[in-house]
mmCIF file of C-alpha atoms and ligand atoms in Angstrom:
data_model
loop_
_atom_site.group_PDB
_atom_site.id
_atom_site.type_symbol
_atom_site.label_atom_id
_atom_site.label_comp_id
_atom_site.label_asym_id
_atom_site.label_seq_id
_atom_site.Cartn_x
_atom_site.Cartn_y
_atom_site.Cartn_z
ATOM 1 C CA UNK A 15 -14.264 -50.346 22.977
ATOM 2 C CA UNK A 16 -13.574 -50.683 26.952
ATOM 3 C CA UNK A 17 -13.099 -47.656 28.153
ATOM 4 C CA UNK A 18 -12.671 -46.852 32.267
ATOM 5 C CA UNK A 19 -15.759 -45.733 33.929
ATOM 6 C CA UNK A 20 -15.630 -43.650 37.473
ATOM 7 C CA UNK A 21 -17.934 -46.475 39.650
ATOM 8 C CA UNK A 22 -17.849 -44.564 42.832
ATOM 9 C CA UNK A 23 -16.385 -41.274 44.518
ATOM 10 C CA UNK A 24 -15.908 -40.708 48.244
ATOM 11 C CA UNK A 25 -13.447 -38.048 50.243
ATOM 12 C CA UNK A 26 -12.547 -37.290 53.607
ATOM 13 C CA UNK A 27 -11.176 -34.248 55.023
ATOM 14 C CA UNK A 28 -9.899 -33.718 58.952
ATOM 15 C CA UNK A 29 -12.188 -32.207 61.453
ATOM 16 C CA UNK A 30 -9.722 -29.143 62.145
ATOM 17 C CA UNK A 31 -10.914 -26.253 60.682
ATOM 18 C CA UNK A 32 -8.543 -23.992 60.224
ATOM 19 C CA UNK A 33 -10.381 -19.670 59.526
ATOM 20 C CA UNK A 34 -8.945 -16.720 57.903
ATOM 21 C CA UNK A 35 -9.622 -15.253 61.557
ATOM 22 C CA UNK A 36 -7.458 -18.478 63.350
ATOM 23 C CA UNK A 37 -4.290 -17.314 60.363
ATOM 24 C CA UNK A 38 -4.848 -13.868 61.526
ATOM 25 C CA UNK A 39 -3.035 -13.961 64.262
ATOM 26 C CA UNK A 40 -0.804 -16.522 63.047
ATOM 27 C CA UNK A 41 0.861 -14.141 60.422
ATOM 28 C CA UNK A 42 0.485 -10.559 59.095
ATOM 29 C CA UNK A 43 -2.609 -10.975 56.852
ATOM 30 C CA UNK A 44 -6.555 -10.398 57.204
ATOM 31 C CA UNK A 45 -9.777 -11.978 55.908
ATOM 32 C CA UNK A 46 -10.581 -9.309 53.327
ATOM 33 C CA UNK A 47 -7.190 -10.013 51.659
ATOM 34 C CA UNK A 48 -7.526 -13.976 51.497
ATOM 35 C CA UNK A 49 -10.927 -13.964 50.554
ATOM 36 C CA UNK A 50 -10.500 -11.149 47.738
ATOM 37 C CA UNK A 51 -7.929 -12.272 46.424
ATOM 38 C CA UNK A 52 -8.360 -16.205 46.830
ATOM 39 C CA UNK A 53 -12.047 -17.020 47.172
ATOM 40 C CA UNK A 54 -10.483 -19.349 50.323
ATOM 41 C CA UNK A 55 -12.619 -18.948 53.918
ATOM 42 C CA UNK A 56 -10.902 -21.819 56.064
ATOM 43 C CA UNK A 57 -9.103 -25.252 54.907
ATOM 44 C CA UNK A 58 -9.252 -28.574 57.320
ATOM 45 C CA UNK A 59 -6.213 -29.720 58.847
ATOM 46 C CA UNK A 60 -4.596 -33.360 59.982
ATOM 47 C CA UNK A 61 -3.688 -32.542 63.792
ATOM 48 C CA UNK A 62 -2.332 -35.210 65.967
ATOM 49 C CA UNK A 63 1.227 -37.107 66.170
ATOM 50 C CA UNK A 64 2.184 -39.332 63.839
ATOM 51 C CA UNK A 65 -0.711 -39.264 61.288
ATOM 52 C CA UNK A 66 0.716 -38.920 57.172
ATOM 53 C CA UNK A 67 -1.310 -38.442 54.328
ATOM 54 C CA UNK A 68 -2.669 -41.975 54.255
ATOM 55 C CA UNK A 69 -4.559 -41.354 57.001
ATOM 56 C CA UNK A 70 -7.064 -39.504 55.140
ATOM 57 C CA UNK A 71 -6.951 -41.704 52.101
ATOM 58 C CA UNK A 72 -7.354 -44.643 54.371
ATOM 59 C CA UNK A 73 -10.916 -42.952 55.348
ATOM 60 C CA UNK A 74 -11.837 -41.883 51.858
ATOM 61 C CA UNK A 75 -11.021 -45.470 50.059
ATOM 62 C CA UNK A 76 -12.727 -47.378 53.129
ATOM 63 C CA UNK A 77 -16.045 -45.381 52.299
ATOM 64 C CA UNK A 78 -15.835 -45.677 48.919
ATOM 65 C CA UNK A 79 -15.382 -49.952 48.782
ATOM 66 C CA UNK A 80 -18.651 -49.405 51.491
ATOM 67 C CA UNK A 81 -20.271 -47.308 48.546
ATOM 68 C CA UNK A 82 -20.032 -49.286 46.029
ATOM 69 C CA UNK A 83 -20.090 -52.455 47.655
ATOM 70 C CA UNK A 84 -16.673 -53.382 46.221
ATOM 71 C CA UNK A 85 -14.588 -56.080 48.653
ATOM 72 C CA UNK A 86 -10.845 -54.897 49.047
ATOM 73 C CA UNK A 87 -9.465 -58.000 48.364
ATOM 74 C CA UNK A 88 -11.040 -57.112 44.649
ATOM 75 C CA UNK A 89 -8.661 -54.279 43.933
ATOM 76 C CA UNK A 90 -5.894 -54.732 41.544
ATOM 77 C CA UNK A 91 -4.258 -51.919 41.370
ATOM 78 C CA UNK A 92 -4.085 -48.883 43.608
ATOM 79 C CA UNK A 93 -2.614 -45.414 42.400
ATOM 80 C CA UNK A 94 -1.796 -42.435 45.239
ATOM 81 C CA UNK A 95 -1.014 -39.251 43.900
ATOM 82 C CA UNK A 96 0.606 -37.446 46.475
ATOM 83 C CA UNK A 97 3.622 -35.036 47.377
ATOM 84 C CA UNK A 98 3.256 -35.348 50.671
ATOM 85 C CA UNK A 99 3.833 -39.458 50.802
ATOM 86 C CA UNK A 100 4.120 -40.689 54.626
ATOM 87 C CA UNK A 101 7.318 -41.777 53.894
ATOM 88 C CA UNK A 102 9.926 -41.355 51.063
ATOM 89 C CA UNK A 103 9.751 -45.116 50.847
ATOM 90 C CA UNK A 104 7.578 -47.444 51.219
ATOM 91 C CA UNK A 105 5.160 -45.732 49.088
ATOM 92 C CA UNK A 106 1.817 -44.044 50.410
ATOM 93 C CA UNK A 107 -0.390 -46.250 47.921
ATOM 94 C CA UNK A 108 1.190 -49.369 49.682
ATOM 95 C CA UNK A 109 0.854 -48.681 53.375
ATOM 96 C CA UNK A 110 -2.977 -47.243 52.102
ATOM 97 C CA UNK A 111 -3.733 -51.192 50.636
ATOM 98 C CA UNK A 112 -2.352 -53.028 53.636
ATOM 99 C CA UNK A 113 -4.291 -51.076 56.250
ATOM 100 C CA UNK A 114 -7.627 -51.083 53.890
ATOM 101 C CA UNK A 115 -7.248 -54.995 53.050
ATOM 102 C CA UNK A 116 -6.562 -54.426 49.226
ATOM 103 C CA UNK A 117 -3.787 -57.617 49.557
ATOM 104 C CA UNK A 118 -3.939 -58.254 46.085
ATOM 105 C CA UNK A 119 -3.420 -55.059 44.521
ATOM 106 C CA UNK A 120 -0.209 -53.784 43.287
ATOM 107 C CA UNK A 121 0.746 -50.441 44.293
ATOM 108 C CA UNK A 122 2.411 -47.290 43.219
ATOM 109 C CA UNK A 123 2.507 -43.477 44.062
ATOM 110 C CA UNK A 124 2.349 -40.568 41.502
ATOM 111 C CA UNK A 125 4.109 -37.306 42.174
ATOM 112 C CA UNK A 126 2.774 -34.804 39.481
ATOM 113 C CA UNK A 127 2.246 -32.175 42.274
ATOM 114 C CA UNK A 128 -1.456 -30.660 41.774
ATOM 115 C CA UNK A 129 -1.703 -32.424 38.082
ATOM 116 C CA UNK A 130 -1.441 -35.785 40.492
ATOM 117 C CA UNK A 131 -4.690 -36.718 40.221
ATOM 118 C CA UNK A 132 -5.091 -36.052 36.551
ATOM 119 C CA UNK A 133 -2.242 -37.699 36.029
ATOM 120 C CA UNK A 134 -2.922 -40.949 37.803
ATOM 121 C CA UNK A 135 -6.549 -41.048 36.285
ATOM 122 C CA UNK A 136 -5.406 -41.436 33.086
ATOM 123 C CA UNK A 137 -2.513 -43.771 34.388
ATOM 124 C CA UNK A 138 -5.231 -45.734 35.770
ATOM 125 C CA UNK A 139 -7.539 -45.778 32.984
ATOM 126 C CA UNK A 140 -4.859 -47.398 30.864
ATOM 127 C CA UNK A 141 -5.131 -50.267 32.711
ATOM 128 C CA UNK A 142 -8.649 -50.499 32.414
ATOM 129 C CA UNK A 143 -8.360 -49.989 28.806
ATOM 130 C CA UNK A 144 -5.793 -52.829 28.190
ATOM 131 C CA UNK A 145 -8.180 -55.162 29.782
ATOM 132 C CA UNK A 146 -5.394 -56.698 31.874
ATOM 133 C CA UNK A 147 -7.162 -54.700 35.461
ATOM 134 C CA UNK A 148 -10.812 -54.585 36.183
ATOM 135 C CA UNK A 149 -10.777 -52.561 39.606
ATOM 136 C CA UNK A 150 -8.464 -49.419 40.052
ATOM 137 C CA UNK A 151 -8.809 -47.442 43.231
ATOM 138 C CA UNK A 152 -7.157 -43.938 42.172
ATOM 139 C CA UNK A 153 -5.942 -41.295 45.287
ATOM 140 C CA UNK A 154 -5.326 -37.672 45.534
ATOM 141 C CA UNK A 155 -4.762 -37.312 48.808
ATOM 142 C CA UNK A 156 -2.027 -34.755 50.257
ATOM 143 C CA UNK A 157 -1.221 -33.543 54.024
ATOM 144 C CA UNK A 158 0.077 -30.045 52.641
ATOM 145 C CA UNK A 159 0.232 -28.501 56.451
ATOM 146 C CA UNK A 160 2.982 -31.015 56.753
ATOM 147 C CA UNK A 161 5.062 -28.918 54.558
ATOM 148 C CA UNK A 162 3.787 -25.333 54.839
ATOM 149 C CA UNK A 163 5.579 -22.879 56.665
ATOM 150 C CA UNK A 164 3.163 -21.176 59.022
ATOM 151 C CA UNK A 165 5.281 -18.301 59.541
ATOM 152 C CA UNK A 166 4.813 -17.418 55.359
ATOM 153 C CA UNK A 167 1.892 -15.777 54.522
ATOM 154 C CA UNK A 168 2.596 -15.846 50.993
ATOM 155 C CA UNK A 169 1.500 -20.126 51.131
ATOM 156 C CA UNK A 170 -0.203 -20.407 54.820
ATOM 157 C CA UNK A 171 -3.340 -19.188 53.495
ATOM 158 C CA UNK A 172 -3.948 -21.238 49.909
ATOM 159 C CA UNK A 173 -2.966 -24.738 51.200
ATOM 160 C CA UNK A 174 -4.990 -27.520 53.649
ATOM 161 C CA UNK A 175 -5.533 -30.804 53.952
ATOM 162 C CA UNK A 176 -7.688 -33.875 52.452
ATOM 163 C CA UNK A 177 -7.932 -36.955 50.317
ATOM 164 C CA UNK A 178 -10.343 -38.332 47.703
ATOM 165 C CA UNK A 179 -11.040 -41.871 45.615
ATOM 166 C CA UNK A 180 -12.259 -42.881 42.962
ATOM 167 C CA UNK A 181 -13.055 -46.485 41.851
ATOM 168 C CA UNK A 182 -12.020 -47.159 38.013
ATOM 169 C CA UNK A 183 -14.141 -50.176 36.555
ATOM 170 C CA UNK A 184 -14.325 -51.347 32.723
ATOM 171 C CA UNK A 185 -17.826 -50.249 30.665
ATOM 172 C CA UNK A 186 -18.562 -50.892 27.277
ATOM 173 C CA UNK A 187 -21.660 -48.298 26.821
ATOM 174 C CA UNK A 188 -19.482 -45.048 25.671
ATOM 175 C CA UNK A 189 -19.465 -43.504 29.254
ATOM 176 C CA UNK A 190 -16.162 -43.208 31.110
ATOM 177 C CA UNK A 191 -12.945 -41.809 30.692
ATOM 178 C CA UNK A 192 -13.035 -40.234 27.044
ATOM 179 C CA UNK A 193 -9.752 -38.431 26.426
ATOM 180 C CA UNK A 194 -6.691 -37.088 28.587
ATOM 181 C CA UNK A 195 -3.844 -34.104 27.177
ATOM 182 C CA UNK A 196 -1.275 -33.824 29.790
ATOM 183 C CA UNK A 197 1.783 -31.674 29.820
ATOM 184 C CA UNK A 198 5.165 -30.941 31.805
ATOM 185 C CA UNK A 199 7.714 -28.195 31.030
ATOM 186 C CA UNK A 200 10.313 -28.384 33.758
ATOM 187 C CA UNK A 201 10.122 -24.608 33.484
ATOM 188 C CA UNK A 202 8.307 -23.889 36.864
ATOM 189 C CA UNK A 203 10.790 -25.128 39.029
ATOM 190 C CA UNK A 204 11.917 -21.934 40.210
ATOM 191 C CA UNK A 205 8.570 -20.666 41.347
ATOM 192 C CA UNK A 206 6.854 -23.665 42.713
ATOM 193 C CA UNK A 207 9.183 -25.952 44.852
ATOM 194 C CA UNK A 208 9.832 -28.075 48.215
ATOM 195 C CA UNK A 209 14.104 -26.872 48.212
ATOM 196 C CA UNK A 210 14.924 -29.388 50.702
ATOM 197 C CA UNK A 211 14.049 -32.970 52.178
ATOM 198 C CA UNK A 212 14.657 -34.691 49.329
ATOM 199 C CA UNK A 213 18.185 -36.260 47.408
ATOM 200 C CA UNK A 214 19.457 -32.271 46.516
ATOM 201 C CA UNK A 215 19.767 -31.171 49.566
ATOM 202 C CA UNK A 216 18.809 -33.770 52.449
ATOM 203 C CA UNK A 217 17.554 -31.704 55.708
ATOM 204 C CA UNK A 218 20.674 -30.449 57.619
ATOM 205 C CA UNK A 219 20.696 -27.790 60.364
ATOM 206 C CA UNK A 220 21.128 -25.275 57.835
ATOM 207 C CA UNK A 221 18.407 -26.092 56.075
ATOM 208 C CA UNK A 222 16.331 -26.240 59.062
ATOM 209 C CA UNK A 223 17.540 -22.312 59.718
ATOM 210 C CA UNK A 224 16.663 -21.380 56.297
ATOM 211 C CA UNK A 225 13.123 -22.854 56.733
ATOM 212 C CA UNK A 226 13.720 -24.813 53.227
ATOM 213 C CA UNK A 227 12.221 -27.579 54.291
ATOM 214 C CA UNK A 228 9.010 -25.884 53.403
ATOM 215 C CA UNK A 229 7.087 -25.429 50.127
ATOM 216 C CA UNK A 230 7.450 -21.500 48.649
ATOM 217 C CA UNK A 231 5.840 -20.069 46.008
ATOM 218 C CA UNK A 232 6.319 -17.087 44.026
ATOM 219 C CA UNK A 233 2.667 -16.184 43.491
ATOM 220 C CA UNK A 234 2.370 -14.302 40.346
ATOM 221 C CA UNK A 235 4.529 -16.051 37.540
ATOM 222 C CA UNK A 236 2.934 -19.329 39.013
ATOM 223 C CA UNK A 237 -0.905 -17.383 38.563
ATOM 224 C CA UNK A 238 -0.331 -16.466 34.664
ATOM 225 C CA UNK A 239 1.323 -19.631 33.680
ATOM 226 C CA UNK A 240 -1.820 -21.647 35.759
ATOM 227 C CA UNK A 241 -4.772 -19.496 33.522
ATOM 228 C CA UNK A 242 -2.739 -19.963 30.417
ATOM 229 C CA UNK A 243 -2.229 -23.820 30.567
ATOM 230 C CA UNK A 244 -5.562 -24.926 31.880
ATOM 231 C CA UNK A 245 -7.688 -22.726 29.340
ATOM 232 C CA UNK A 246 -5.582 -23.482 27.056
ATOM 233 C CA UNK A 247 -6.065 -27.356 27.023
ATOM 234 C CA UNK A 248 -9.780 -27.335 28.256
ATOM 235 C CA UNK A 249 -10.141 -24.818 24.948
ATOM 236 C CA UNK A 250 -8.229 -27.264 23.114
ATOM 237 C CA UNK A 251 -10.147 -30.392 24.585
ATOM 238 C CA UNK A 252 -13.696 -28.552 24.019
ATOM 239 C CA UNK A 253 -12.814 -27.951 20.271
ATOM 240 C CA UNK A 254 -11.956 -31.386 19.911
ATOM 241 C CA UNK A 255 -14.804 -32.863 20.665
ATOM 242 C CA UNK A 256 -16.902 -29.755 19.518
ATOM 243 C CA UNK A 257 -18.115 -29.318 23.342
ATOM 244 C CA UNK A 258 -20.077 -26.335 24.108
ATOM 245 C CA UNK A 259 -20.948 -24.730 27.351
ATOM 246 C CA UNK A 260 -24.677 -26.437 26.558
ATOM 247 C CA UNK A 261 -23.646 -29.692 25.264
ATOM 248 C CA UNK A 262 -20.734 -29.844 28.724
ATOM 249 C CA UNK A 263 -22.266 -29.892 32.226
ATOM 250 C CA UNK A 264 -19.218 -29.331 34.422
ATOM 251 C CA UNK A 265 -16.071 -28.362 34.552
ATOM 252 C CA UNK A 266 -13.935 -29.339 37.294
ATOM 253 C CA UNK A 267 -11.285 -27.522 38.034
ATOM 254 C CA UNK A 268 -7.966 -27.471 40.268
ATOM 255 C CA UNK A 269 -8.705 -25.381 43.140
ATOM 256 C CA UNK A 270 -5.995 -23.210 43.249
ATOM 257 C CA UNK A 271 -7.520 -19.457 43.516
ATOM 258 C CA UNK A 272 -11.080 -18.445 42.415
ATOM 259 C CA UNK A 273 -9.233 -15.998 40.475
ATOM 260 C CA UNK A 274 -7.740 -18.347 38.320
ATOM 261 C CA UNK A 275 -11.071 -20.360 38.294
ATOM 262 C CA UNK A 276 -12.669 -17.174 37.066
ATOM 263 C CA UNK A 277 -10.303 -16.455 34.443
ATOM 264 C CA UNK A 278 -10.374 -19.708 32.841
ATOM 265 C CA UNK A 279 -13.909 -19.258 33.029
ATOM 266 C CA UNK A 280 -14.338 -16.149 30.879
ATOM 267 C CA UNK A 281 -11.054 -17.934 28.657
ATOM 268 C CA UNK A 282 -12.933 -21.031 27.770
ATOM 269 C CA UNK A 283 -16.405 -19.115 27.307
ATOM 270 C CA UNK A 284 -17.783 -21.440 30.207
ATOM 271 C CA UNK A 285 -20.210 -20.386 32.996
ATOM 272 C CA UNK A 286 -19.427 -19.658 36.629
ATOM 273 C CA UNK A 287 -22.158 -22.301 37.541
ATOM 274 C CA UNK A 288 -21.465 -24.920 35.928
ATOM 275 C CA UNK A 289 -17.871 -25.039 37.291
ATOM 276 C CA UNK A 290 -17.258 -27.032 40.901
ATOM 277 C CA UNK A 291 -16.372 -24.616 43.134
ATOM 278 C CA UNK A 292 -15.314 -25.732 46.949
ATOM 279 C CA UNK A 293 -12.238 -23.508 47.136
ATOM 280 C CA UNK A 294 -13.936 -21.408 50.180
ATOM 281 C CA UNK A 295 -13.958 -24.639 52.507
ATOM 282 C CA UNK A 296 -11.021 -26.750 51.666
ATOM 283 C CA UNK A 297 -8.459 -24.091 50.445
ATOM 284 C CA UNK A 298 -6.000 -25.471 47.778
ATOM 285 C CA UNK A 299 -5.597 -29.405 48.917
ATOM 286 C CA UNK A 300 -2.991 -30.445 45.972
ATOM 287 C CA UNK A 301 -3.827 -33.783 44.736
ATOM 288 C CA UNK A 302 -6.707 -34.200 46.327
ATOM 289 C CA UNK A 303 -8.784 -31.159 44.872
ATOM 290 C CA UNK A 304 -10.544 -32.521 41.588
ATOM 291 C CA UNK A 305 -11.867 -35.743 43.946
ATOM 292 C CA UNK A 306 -13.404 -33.662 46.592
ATOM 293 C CA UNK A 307 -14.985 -31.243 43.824
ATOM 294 C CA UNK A 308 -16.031 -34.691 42.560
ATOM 295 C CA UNK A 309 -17.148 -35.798 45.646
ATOM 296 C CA UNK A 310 -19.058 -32.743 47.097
ATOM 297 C CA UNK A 311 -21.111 -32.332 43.885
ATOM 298 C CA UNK A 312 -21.668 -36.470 43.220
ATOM 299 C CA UNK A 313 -25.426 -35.545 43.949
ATOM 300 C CA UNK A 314 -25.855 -32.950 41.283
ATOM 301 C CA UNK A 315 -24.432 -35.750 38.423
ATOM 302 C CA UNK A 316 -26.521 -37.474 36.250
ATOM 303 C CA UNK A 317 -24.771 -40.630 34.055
ATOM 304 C CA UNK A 318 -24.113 -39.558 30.875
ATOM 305 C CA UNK A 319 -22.767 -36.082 32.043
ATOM 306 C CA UNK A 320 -19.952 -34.262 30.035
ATOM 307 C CA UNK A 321 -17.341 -33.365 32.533
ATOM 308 C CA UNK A 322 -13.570 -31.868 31.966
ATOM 309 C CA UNK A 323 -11.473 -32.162 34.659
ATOM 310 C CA UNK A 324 -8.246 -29.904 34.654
ATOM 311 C CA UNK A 325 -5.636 -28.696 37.114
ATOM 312 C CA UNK A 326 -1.996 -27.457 37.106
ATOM 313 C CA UNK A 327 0.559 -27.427 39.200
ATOM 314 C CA UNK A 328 4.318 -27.391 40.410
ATOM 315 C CA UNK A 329 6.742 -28.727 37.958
ATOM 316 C CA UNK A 330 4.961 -27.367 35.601
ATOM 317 C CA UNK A 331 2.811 -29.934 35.575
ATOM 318 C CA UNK A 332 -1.097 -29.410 33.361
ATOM 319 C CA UNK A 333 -3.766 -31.140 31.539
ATOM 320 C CA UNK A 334 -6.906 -31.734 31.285
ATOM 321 C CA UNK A 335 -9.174 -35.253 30.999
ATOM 322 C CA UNK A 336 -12.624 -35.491 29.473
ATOM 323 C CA UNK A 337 -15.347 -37.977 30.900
ATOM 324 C CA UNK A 338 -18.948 -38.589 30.159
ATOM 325 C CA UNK A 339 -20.169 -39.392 33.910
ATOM 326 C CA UNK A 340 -21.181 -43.013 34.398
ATOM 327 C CA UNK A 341 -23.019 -43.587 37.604
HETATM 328 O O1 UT7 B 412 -1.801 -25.161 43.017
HETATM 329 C C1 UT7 B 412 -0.601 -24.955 42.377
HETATM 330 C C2 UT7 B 412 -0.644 -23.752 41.567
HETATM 331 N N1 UT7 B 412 -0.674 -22.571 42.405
HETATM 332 C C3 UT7 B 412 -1.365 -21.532 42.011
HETATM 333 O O2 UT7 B 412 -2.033 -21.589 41.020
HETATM 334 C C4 UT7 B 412 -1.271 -20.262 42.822
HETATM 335 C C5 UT7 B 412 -1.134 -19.083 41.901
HETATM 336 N N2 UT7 B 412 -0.929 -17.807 42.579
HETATM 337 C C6 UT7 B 412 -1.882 -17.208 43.341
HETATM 338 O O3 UT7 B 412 -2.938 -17.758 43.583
HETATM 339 C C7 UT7 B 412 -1.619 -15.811 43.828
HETATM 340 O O4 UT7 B 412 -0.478 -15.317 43.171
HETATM 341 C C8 UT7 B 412 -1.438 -15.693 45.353
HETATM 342 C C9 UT7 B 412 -2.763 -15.940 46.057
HETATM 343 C C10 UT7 B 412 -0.396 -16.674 45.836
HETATM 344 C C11 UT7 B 412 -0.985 -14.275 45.722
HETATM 345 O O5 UT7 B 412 -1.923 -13.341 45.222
HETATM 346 P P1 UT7 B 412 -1.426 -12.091 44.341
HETATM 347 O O6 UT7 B 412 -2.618 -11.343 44.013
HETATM 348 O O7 UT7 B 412 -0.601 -12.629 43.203
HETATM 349 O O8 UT7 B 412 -0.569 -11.285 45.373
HETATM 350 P P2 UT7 B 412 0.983 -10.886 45.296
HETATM 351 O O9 UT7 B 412 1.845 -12.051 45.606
HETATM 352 O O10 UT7 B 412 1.225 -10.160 44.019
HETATM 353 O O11 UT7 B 412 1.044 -9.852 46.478
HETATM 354 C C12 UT7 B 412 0.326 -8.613 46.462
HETATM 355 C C13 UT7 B 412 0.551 -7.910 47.785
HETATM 356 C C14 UT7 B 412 2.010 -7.836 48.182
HETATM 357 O O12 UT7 B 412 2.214 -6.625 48.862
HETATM 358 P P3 UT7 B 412 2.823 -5.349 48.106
HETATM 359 O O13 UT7 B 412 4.165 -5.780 47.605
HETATM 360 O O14 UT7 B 412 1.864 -5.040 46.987
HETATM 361 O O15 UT7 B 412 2.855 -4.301 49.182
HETATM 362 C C15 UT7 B 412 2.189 -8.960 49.151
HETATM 363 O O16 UT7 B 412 3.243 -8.768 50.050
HETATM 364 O O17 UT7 B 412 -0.095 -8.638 48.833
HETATM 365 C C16 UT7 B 412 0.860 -8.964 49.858
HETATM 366 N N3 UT7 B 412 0.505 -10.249 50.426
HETATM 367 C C17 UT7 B 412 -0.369 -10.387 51.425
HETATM 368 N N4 UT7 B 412 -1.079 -9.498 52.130
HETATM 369 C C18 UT7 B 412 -1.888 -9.967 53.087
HETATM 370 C C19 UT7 B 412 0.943 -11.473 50.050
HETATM 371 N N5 UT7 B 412 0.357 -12.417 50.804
HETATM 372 C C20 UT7 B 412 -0.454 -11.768 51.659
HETATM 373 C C21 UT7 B 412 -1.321 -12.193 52.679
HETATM 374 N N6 UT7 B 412 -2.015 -11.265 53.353
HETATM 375 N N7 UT7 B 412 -1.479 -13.490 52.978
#
């Protein structure tokens, strides 16, 4: 059976590093309060005029073809999961392919808020599966500071900025992509939204005064429904495939809060240490979280590795994907 193997990982995050001290002044809050009740220290940020989203991706994909030693005219099909695209249209995934010389590719984006990634993994993997694409390039890659209000403490603090890859390839040997359970509900919308900017309500003056342009959250409802629905698939993904927390070696989760993280933890019976944790440097990056986990623990893998990945997000949007690591 082909199945779709992860060949190669690579991120990139901006230089600006944005502190819990820097926010501090910024807005009514303090270290002890982000850090207690987060696990978040600083995020990175995409400063300058003019630079989207695929700016980042651009530098993650580039050093991942260099990785592997993959040419970009070789990619077939290239995914971005994103809600934070450069531009409503063309899509992020397309202007990412031109500028990285991936001319033969096809290209789409994939706007499953933080579930993106998951989302377009398995959308990717598909491909792979049917046999009809043998090179994938899959994105998470989101510029959230381009849609957080810096005046709101209640968001300021979680999100940041940053982009990973992966490179999908066919395998025949077992490894790979093993199983995906994905969910929406539509129910969330009320907690976890972007009001205005899109076809609803385009940006008027109004809008502008209301400060609706920006992403709000209401915390709590968005916490409990985030614990629930990731423990409750990576239970449910764990039992079917009778995965312990000896017979697993990571779990890689959204990086939303270490609260959460924690809590799913203790849910799923699954040690603290063998769960990627890079909350404290990169805050909550969207689509991009699950590659740069990915990415900053690549060294500690070993092929053959049982990994779930999970994450939820706005919408709602959940799942989780099981892969035995193939590198
Ligand atoms: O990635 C997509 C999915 N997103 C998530 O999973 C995020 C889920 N939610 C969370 O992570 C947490 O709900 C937050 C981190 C957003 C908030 O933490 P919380 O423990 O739920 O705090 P809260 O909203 O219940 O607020 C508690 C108190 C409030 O004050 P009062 O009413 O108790 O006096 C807030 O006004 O903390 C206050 N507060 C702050 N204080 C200092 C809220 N934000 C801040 C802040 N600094 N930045």
């Amino acid at each position: 059976m082909t199945r779709a193997a992860i060949t190669g990982v690579h991120g990139y995050v901006p230089d600006y590093i944005l502190t819990n001290a820097e926010l501090e002044t910024m807005v009514d809050t303090n270290d002890e309060w982000i850090v207690s009740r987060t696990g978040i220290r600083e995020r990175r940020l995409l400063k300058g005029e003019a630079q989207g989203t695929s700016v980042m991706a651009i530098e993650a994909v580039k050093g991942l073809l260099e990785k592997t030693g993959t040419a970009p005219e070789d990619i077939e099909l290239v995914i971005c999961a994103t809600v934070t695209p450069d531009l409503t249209f063309p899509d992020t995934a397309n202007i990412i392919a031109h500028k990285v010389g991936m001319k033969n590719a096809f290209t789409f984006d994939l706007s499953a808020a933080c579930s993106g990634f998951l989302f377009a993994l398995t959308t990717g993997a598909k491909f792979i599966e049917a046999g009809t694409h043998k090179k994938v390039v899959v994105i998470g890659a989101d510029k959230m500071s381009s849609i957080i209000d810096y005046e709101d403490r209640s968001t300021c603090i979680i999100f940041g900025d940053g982009a990973g890859a992966v490179l999908l390839e066919p395998t025949e040997d077992g490894l790979g992509v093993q199983d995906s359970i994905l969910h929406s509900d539509g129910i969330g919308e009320q907690y976890l939204l972007k009001k205005a900017g899109g076809s609803r309500h385009p940006i008027t003056p109004d809008i502008l005064a209301a400060r609706e342009q920006f992403a709000t959250q209401d915390g709590r409802p968005v916490f409990k429904a985030a614990v629930k629905g990731m423990s409750s698939v990576v239970i449910e993904m764990m039992e079917k495939y009778n995965l312990d927390a000896n017979s697993m070696q990571w779990l890689v989760p959204h990086q939303a809060n270490i609260r959460i993280i924690e809590t799913v933890s203790r849910m799923a019976n699954f040690p603290m240490d063998k769960i990627m944790v890079n909350i404290h440097k990169y805050g909550n990056t969207t689509a991009a979280t699950l590659p740069l986990c990915l990415w900053d623990y690549e060294d500690q893998l070993k092929k053959g590795d049982n990994l779930i990945l999970t994450a939820f997000g706005g919408g709602f949007t959940w799942g989780a994907v099981y892969l035995k690591w193939a590198i």
